[in-house]
mmCIF file of C-alpha atoms in Angstrom:
data_model
loop_
_atom_site.group_PDB
_atom_site.id
_atom_site.type_symbol
_atom_site.label_atom_id
_atom_site.label_comp_id
_atom_site.label_asym_id
_atom_site.label_seq_id
_atom_site.Cartn_x
_atom_site.Cartn_y
_atom_site.Cartn_z
ATOM 1 C CA MET A 389 2.235 -54.481 60.028
ATOM 2 C CA SER A 390 5.470 -56.204 59.135
ATOM 3 C CA ARG A 391 9.046 -55.038 59.418
ATOM 4 C CA LEU A 392 11.899 -55.633 56.994
ATOM 5 C CA LEU A 393 15.501 -55.126 57.982
ATOM 6 C CA LEU A 394 17.069 -54.519 54.589
ATOM 7 C CA VAL A 395 20.838 -54.968 54.757
ATOM 8 C CA ARG A 396 23.660 -54.766 52.265
ATOM 9 C CA HIS A 397 25.903 -57.839 52.314
ATOM 10 C CA GLY A 398 29.369 -57.772 53.867
ATOM 11 C CA GLN A 399 32.473 -56.727 51.977
ATOM 12 C CA THR A 400 34.130 -58.729 49.198
ATOM 13 C CA ALA A 401 37.619 -58.362 47.725
ATOM 14 C CA TRP A 402 35.986 -56.651 44.742
ATOM 15 C CA ASN A 403 34.254 -54.137 47.023
ATOM 16 C CA ALA A 404 37.622 -53.362 48.604
ATOM 17 C CA ALA A 405 39.165 -52.892 45.138
ATOM 18 C CA GLY A 406 36.285 -50.689 43.941
ATOM 19 C CA LYS A 407 35.156 -53.158 41.254
ATOM 20 C CA LEU A 408 31.538 -53.380 40.135
ATOM 21 C CA GLN A 409 30.155 -56.850 40.854
ATOM 22 C CA GLY A 410 26.612 -57.005 39.538
ATOM 23 C CA HIS A 411 25.701 -60.641 38.877
ATOM 24 C CA THR A 412 29.316 -61.804 39.182
ATOM 25 C CA ASP A 413 29.326 -64.216 42.127
ATOM 26 C CA ILE A 414 32.030 -63.070 44.561
ATOM 27 C CA GLU A 415 32.363 -64.441 48.108
ATOM 28 C CA LEU A 416 32.817 -62.434 51.302
ATOM 29 C CA ASP A 417 36.337 -61.601 52.410
ATOM 30 C CA ASP A 418 37.488 -61.640 56.057
ATOM 31 C CA THR A 419 36.209 -58.092 56.598
ATOM 32 C CA GLY A 420 32.843 -59.077 55.110
ATOM 33 C CA ARG A 421 32.515 -62.046 57.449
ATOM 34 C CA GLU A 422 33.314 -59.762 60.398
ATOM 35 C CA GLN A 423 30.685 -57.281 59.157
ATOM 36 C CA ALA A 424 28.130 -60.118 59.057
ATOM 37 C CA ARG A 425 28.954 -61.015 62.665
ATOM 38 C CA ALA A 426 28.553 -57.325 63.600
ATOM 39 C CA ILE A 427 25.131 -57.254 61.891
ATOM 40 C CA ALA A 428 24.100 -60.242 64.008
ATOM 41 C CA THR A 429 25.266 -58.473 67.172
ATOM 42 C CA THR A 430 23.343 -55.334 66.200
ATOM 43 C CA LEU A 431 20.186 -57.365 65.551
ATOM 44 C CA ALA A 432 20.435 -59.579 68.655
ATOM 45 C CA THR A 433 17.386 -57.919 70.250
ATOM 46 C CA ALA A 434 15.448 -57.137 67.049
ATOM 47 C CA LYS A 435 13.264 -60.273 67.240
ATOM 48 C CA VAL A 436 14.105 -61.342 63.702
ATOM 49 C CA SER A 437 12.008 -64.370 62.795
ATOM 50 C CA ARG A 438 13.426 -65.273 59.379
ATOM 51 C CA VAL A 439 16.161 -64.386 56.890
ATOM 52 C CA TRP A 440 15.913 -63.992 53.120
ATOM 53 C CA THR A 441 18.930 -63.481 50.844
ATOM 54 C CA SER A 442 19.801 -63.069 47.217
ATOM 55 C CA ASP A 443 21.228 -66.136 45.508
ATOM 56 C CA LEU A 444 24.691 -64.557 45.133
ATOM 57 C CA ALA A 445 27.364 -65.909 47.500
ATOM 58 C CA ARG A 446 28.143 -62.595 49.210
ATOM 59 C CA ALA A 447 24.515 -62.157 50.303
ATOM 60 C CA ARG A 448 23.945 -65.834 51.097
ATOM 61 C CA GLN A 449 27.070 -65.971 53.263
ATOM 62 C CA THR A 450 26.090 -62.795 55.116
ATOM 63 C CA GLY A 451 22.616 -64.205 55.751
ATOM 64 C CA GLU A 452 23.965 -67.586 56.871
ATOM 65 C CA ILE A 453 26.335 -65.986 59.388
ATOM 66 C CA VAL A 454 23.559 -63.794 60.819
ATOM 67 C CA ALA A 455 20.966 -66.608 60.907
ATOM 68 C CA THR A 456 23.377 -68.949 62.686
ATOM 69 C CA ALA A 457 24.334 -66.297 65.242
ATOM 70 C CA LEU A 458 20.660 -65.519 65.931
ATOM 71 C CA GLY A 459 19.664 -69.194 66.144
ATOM 72 C CA LEU A 460 17.354 -68.976 63.120
ATOM 73 C CA ASP A 461 16.634 -71.421 60.319
ATOM 74 C CA ALA A 462 18.826 -71.285 57.235
ATOM 75 C CA PRO A 463 18.038 -68.300 55.019
ATOM 76 C CA ARG A 464 15.515 -68.581 52.243
ATOM 77 C CA VAL A 465 17.107 -67.701 48.909
ATOM 78 C CA ASP A 466 15.418 -65.605 46.224
ATOM 79 C CA PRO A 467 17.183 -64.696 42.944
ATOM 80 C CA ALA A 468 14.915 -61.630 42.655
ATOM 81 C CA LEU A 469 16.954 -60.061 45.488
ATOM 82 C CA ARG A 470 20.204 -60.165 43.489
ATOM 83 C CA GLU A 471 22.136 -57.113 42.372
ATOM 84 C CA ARG A 472 21.401 -55.359 39.117
ATOM 85 C CA ALA A 473 23.397 -56.784 36.202
ATOM 86 C CA PHE A 474 26.092 -54.301 35.166
ATOM 87 C CA GLY A 475 27.006 -56.013 31.873
ATOM 88 C CA VAL A 476 30.388 -54.951 30.480
ATOM 89 C CA PHE A 477 31.100 -52.949 33.645
ATOM 90 C CA GLU A 478 31.305 -56.031 35.875
ATOM 91 C CA GLY A 479 34.824 -56.603 37.195
ATOM 92 C CA LEU A 480 35.901 -53.053 36.381
ATOM 93 C CA THR A 481 36.496 -50.033 38.595
ATOM 94 C CA ARG A 482 34.646 -46.821 37.795
ATOM 95 C CA ASP A 483 37.798 -45.374 36.234
ATOM 96 C CA GLU A 484 38.210 -48.496 34.081
ATOM 97 C CA CYS A 485 34.568 -48.245 32.982
ATOM 98 C CA ALA A 486 35.129 -44.629 31.927
ATOM 99 C CA MET A 487 38.303 -45.512 29.993
ATOM 100 C CA GLN A 488 37.145 -48.744 28.344
ATOM 101 C CA HIS A 489 33.503 -47.827 27.665
ATOM 102 C CA PRO A 490 33.353 -43.991 27.668
ATOM 103 C CA ASP A 491 30.010 -43.589 25.900
ATOM 104 C CA ALA A 492 28.264 -46.288 27.919
ATOM 105 C CA TRP A 493 29.759 -44.898 31.150
ATOM 106 C CA ALA A 494 28.622 -41.341 30.351
ATOM 107 C CA ALA A 495 25.086 -42.603 29.655
ATOM 108 C CA TRP A 496 25.154 -44.661 32.865
ATOM 109 C CA GLN A 497 26.301 -41.654 34.918
ATOM 110 C CA ALA A 498 23.597 -39.478 33.345
ATOM 111 C CA GLN A 499 21.041 -42.243 34.033
ATOM 112 C CA THR A 500 20.076 -42.258 30.366
ATOM 113 C CA GLY A 501 21.453 -45.655 29.366
ATOM 114 C CA THR A 502 22.248 -49.202 30.407
ATOM 115 C CA PRO A 503 25.677 -50.743 29.748
ATOM 116 C CA PRO A 504 25.797 -53.451 27.067
ATOM 117 C CA GLY A 505 24.633 -56.690 28.687
ATOM 118 C CA GLY A 506 23.302 -54.804 31.715
ATOM 119 C CA GLU A 507 19.870 -54.707 33.295
ATOM 120 C CA PRO A 508 17.724 -51.610 32.791
ATOM 121 C CA ARG A 509 17.109 -49.578 35.945
ATOM 122 C CA GLU A 510 13.318 -49.915 35.721
ATOM 123 C CA ALA A 511 13.474 -53.705 35.383
ATOM 124 C CA ALA A 512 15.809 -54.044 38.370
ATOM 125 C CA VAL A 513 13.661 -51.829 40.600
ATOM 126 C CA ALA A 514 10.477 -53.666 39.582
ATOM 127 C CA ARG A 515 12.116 -57.031 40.303
ATOM 128 C CA LEU A 516 13.214 -55.981 43.799
ATOM 129 C CA ALA A 517 9.898 -54.241 44.537
ATOM 130 C CA GLU A 518 7.941 -57.403 43.747
ATOM 131 C CA ALA A 519 10.218 -59.530 45.936
ATOM 132 C CA LEU A 520 10.074 -57.146 48.905
ATOM 133 C CA GLU A 521 6.279 -56.829 48.662
ATOM 134 C CA ARG A 522 5.981 -60.622 48.675
ATOM 135 C CA ILE A 523 8.326 -60.983 51.653
ATOM 136 C CA ALA A 524 6.574 -58.167 53.547
ATOM 137 C CA ARG A 525 3.316 -60.148 53.476
ATOM 138 C CA GLU A 526 4.832 -62.418 56.129
ATOM 139 C CA ALA A 527 4.095 -61.180 59.640
ATOM 140 C CA GLY A 528 6.898 -60.297 62.005
ATOM 141 C CA THR A 529 10.422 -59.023 61.445
ATOM 142 C CA THR A 530 12.383 -60.326 58.470
ATOM 143 C CA LEU A 531 16.022 -59.733 57.631
ATOM 144 C CA VAL A 532 16.580 -59.328 53.880
ATOM 145 C CA VAL A 533 20.191 -59.438 52.666
ATOM 146 C CA ALA A 534 20.587 -57.823 49.258
ATOM 147 C CA HIS A 535 22.974 -55.544 47.349
ATOM 148 C CA GLY A 536 23.889 -51.873 47.493
ATOM 149 C CA GLY A 537 23.147 -50.792 43.936
ATOM 150 C CA ILE A 538 19.685 -52.255 43.639
ATOM 151 C CA MET A 539 18.832 -51.330 47.245
ATOM 152 C CA ARG A 540 19.711 -47.696 46.569
ATOM 153 C CA LEU A 541 17.610 -47.600 43.393
ATOM 154 C CA TRP A 542 14.585 -49.134 45.135
ATOM 155 C CA LEU A 543 14.908 -47.044 48.312
ATOM 156 C CA SER A 544 15.297 -43.843 46.278
ATOM 157 C CA GLN A 545 12.130 -44.534 44.290
ATOM 158 C CA HIS A 546 9.917 -46.037 46.996
ATOM 159 C CA VAL A 547 11.037 -44.828 50.405
ATOM 160 C CA ASP A 548 13.664 -42.078 50.614
ATOM 161 C CA PRO A 549 14.984 -40.098 47.621
ATOM 162 C CA THR A 550 17.992 -38.903 49.663
ATOM 163 C CA VAL A 551 19.683 -42.313 50.027
ATOM 164 C CA ALA A 552 23.391 -42.043 49.225
ATOM 165 C CA LEU A 553 25.814 -44.843 48.350
ATOM 166 C CA ILE A 554 25.243 -47.704 50.776
ATOM 167 C CA PRO A 555 28.274 -49.097 52.632
ATOM 168 C CA ASN A 556 28.606 -52.842 53.220
ATOM 169 C CA GLY A 557 26.710 -53.997 56.293
ATOM 170 C CA THR A 558 24.304 -51.034 56.377
ATOM 171 C CA ILE A 559 20.843 -51.824 57.775
ATOM 172 C CA PHE A 560 17.634 -50.023 56.785
ATOM 173 C CA THR A 561 14.603 -50.622 59.005
ATOM 174 C CA LEU A 562 11.412 -50.552 56.955
ATOM 175 C CA ASP A 563 7.840 -50.898 58.162
ATOM 176 C CA HIS A 564 5.163 -52.143 55.783
ATOM 177 C CA ASP A 565 1.517 -51.331 56.521
ATOM 178 C CA GLY A 566 0.107 -53.680 53.907
ATOM 179 C CA ARG A 567 0.344 -51.058 51.159
ATOM 180 C CA LEU A 568 3.456 -48.920 51.583
ATOM 181 C CA PHE A 569 6.933 -49.094 53.038
ATOM 182 C CA SER A 570 8.204 -46.406 55.371
ATOM 183 C CA ARG A 571 11.695 -45.989 56.769
ATOM 184 C CA ARG A 572 12.135 -46.083 60.514
ATOM 185 C CA ARG A 573 15.122 -44.008 61.608
#
């Protein structure tokens, strides 16, 4: 049995402004760095043995802060853990998406379409599922720093269909029995 501590990265200025980030590489802000330190404090007794992060700065920085605080090796980086690409929505607030791209936004909200230049839901979930399965093959407890949108999609399909929007710094504890993930509450 292995355990994954799946965490959403700390806050960025774009998170604070309500802008969709997707693959746009935005760094943590001061609040995000403080959230990363709080994650480390929360996990001080969790016996984390390694850290994996997405290749985007906000996840890498969160993972680096936590790994340093816990005395662990530098995080391993995997692009498969990155956020879903939001295409033309990146850099826009939800209201701006609705005004500038009304048809694409309506399809996105109805979960019937992908914004131009965006990544289809199924492809994003499959990408994250493969990465988490691979990481879960390592024994022990692993911290995985990823992104709220893709985490919610994967969790909703594979672990818990009731997952709501995921705030920055949220930690999900997942056990993997060699076949399936289950959420520990």
